[in-house]
Tab-separated table of C-alpha atoms in Angstrom:
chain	number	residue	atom	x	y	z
A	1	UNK	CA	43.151	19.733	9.458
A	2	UNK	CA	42.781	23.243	10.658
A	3	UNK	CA	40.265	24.040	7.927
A	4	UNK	CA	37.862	21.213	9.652
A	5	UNK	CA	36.945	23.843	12.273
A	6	UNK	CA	36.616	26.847	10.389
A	7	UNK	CA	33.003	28.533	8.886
A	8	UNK	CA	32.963	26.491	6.035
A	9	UNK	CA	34.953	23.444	7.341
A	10	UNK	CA	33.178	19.897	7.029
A	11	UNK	CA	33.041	19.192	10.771
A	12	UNK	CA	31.664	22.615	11.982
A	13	UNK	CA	29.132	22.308	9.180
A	14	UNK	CA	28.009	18.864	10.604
A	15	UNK	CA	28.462	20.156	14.260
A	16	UNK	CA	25.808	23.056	13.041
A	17	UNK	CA	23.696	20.988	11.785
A	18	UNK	CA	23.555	18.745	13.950
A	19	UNK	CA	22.461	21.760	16.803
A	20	UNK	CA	19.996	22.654	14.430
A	21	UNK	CA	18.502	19.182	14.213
A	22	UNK	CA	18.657	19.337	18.056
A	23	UNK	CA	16.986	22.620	17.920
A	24	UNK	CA	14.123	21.319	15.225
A	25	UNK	CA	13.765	18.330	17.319
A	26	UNK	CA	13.134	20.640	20.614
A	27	UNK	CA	10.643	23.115	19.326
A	28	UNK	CA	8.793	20.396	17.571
A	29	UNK	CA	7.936	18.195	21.226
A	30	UNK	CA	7.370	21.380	22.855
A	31	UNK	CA	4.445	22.419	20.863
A	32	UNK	CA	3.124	19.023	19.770
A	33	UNK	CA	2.210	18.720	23.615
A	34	UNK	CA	-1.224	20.468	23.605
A	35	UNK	CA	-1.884	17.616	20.715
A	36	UNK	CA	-4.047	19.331	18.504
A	37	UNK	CA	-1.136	22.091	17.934
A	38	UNK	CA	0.573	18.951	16.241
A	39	UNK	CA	-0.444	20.224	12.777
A	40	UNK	CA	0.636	23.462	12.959
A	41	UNK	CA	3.971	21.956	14.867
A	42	UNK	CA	4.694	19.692	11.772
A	43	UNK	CA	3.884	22.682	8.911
A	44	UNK	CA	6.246	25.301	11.208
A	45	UNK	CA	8.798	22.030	11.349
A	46	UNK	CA	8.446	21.598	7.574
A	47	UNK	CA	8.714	25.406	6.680
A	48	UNK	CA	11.848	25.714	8.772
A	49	UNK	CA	13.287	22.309	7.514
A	50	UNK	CA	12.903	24.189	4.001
A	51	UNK	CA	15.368	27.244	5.052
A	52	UNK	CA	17.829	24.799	6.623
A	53	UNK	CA	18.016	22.507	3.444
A	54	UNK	CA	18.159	25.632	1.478
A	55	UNK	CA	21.104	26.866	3.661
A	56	UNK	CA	19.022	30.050	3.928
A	57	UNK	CA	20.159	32.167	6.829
A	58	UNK	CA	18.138	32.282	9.827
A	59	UNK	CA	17.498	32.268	13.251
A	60	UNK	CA	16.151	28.913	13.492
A	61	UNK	CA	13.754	28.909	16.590
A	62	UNK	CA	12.569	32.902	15.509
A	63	UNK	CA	11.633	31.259	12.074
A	64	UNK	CA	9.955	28.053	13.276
A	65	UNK	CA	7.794	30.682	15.561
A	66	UNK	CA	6.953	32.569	12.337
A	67	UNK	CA	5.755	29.763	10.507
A	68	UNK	CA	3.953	28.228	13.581
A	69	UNK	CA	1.845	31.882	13.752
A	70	UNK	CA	1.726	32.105	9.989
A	71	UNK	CA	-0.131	28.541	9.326
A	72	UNK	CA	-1.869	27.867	12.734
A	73	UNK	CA	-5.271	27.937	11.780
A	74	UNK	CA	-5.068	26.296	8.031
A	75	UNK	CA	-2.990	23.707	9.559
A	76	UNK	CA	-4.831	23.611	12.652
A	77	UNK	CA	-8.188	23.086	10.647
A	78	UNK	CA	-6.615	20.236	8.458
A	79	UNK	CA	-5.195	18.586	11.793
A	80	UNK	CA	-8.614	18.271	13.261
A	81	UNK	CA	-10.197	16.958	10.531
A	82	UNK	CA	-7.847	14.234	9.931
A	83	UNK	CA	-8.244	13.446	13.968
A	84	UNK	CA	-12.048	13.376	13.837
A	85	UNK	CA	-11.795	11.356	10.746
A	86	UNK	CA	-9.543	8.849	12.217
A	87	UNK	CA	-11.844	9.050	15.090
A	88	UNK	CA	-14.269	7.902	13.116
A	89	UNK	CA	-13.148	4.957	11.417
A	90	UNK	CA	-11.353	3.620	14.549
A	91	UNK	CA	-15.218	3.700	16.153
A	92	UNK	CA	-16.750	2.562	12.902
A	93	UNK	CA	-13.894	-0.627	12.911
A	94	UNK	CA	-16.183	-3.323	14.559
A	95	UNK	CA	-18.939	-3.037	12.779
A	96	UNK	CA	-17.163	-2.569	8.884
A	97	UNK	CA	-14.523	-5.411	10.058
A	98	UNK	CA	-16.030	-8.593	8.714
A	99	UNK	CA	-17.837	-7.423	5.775
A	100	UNK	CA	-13.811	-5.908	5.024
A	101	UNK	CA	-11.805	-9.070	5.751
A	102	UNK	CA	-14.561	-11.509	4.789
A	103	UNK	CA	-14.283	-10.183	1.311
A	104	UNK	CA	-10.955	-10.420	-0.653
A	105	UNK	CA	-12.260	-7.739	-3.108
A	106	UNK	CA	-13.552	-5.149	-0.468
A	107	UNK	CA	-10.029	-6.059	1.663
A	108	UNK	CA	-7.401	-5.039	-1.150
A	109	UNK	CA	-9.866	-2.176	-2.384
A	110	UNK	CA	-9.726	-0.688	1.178
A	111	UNK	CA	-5.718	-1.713	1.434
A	112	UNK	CA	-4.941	0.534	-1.797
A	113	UNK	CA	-7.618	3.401	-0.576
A	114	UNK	CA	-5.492	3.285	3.086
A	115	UNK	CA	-2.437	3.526	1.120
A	116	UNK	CA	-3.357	6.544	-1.504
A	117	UNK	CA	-4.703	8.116	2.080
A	118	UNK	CA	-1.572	7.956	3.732
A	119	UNK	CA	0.784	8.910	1.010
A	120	UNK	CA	-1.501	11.780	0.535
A	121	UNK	CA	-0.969	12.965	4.231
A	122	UNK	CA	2.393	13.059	4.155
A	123	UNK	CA	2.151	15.924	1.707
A	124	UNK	CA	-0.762	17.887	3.455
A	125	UNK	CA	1.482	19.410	6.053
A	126	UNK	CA	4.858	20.390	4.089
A	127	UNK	CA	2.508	22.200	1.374
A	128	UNK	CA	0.835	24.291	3.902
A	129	UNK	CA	4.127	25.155	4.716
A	130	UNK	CA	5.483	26.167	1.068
A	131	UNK	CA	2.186	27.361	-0.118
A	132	UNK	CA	-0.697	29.729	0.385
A	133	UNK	CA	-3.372	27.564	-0.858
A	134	UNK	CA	-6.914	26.892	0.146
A	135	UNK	CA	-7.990	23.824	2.733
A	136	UNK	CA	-9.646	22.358	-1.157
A	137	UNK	CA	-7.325	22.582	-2.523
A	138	UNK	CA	-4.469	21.656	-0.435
A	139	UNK	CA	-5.578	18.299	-0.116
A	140	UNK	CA	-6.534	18.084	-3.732
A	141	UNK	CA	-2.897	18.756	-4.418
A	142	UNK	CA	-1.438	16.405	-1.844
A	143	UNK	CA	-2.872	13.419	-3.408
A	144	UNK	CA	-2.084	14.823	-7.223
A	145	UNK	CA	1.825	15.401	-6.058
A	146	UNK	CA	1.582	12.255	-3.865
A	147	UNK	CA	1.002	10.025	-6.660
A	148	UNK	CA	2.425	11.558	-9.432
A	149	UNK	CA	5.817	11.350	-7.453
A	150	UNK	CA	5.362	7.658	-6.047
A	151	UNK	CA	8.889	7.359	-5.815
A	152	UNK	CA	9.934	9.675	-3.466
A	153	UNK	CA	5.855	9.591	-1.538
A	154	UNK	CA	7.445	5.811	-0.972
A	155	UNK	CA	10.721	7.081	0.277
A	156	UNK	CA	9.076	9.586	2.483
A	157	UNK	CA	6.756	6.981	3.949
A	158	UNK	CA	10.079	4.665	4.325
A	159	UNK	CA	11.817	7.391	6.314
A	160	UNK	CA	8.296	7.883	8.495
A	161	UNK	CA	7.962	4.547	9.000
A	162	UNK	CA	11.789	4.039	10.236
A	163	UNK	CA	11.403	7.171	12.843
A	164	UNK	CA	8.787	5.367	14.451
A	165	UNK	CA	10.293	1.699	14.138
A	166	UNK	CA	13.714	2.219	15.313
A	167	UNK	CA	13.373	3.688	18.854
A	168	UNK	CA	11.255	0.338	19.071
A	169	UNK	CA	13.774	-2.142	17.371
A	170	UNK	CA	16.737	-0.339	19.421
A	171	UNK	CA	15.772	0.628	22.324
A	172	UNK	CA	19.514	1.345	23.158
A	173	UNK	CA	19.181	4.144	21.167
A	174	UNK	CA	15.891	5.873	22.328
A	175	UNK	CA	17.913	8.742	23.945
A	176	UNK	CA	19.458	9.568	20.549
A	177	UNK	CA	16.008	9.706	18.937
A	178	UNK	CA	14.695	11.719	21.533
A	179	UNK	CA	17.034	14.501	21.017
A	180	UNK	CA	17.142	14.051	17.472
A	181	UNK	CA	14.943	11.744	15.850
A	182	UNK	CA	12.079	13.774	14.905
A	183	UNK	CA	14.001	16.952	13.704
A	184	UNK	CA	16.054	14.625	11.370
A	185	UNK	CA	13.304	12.889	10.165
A	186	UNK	CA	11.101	16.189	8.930
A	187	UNK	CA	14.499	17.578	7.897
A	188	UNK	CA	15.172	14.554	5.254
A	189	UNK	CA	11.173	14.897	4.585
A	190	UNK	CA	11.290	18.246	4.047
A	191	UNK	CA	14.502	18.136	1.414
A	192	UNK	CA	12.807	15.103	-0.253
A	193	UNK	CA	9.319	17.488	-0.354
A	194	UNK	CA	11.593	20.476	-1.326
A	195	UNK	CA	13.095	18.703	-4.475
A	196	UNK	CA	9.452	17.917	-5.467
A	197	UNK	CA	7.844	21.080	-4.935
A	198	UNK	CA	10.797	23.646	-6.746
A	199	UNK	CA	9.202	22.024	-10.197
A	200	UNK	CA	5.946	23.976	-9.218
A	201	UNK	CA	7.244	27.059	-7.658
């Protein structure tokens, strides 16, 4: 029982990473607030997540900083273009909508290009984070990884979809998620991302 509370002991381990998650989940709100810092906020999230599933040593919110300085501006760049992109199409929705959902071809075509999109994204930010790569190819890379691993891009997108669902579905619960929620979803992200990307390191 005793050895439950030592360095090594299953509940301190838990205990620390649960402060860690609480830690993650902290830093992450505080600099997603300006908005378009929210890039950067999710590659310094991912490259932290990396050290914690790694059970690399560290002083959690002294690394996060470091990787928020380190990948500001790639991630910054990236962030903005996805926003003025998605700007774009949400403006550009009325007048595409009928000639998309009047046309069962044109609908499923733009249903699968919404989907590679997506899956894609959810690799830009964590490969910023684990590698020094151009904007190019970056994003080249996140849709190559993205669908070469459609298993675990699915699981990912599963995991995304539940952080944002289940504050909704339980509202009980919200507090929870809003200590927690966000760290321990990039922290499950970023282990699921980690296992992918040790092939190509």
């Amino acid at each position: 029982m005793t050895n439950l509370f030592q360095p090594d002991g299953k509940l301190y381990n838990l205990l620390d990473r649960l402060y860690q998650l609480l830690v993650l989940n902290f830093l992450v709100i505080l600099t997603c607030l300006p908005l378009v810092t929210i890039g950067a906020a999710l590659t310094a999230a991912y490259g932290t997540a990396y050290r914690i599933a790694q059970h690399k040593e560290c002083v959690l919110y002294k690394e996060y900083w470091r990787q928020l300085k380190i990948n500001f501006v790639p991630a910054t760049k990236i962030w903005l273009g996805i926003l003025a992109l998605g700007t774009g199409l949400f403006f550009a929705l009325p007048f595409v909508r009928d000639y998309v959902l009047g046309n069962k071809v044109s609908y499923y075509l733009v249903m699968v290009l919404v989907t590679v999109v997506l899956l894609a994204l959810e690799y830009v930010f964590p490969l910023i984070a684990k590698f020094d790569n151009t904007l190019g190819a970056t994003l080249k890379n996140a849709l190559v990884l993205s669908l070469k691993h459609l298993p675990i891009s699915i699981i990912v997108f599963g995991v995304n979809l539940a952080g944002i669902l289940l504050p909704i579905l339980l509202p009980q619960g919200f507090i929870l998620w809003l200590f927690v929620g966000i760290g321990l979803v990039l922290y499950l992200n970023g282990k699921l991302m980690n296992a992918v990307f040790l092939k190509y390191s």
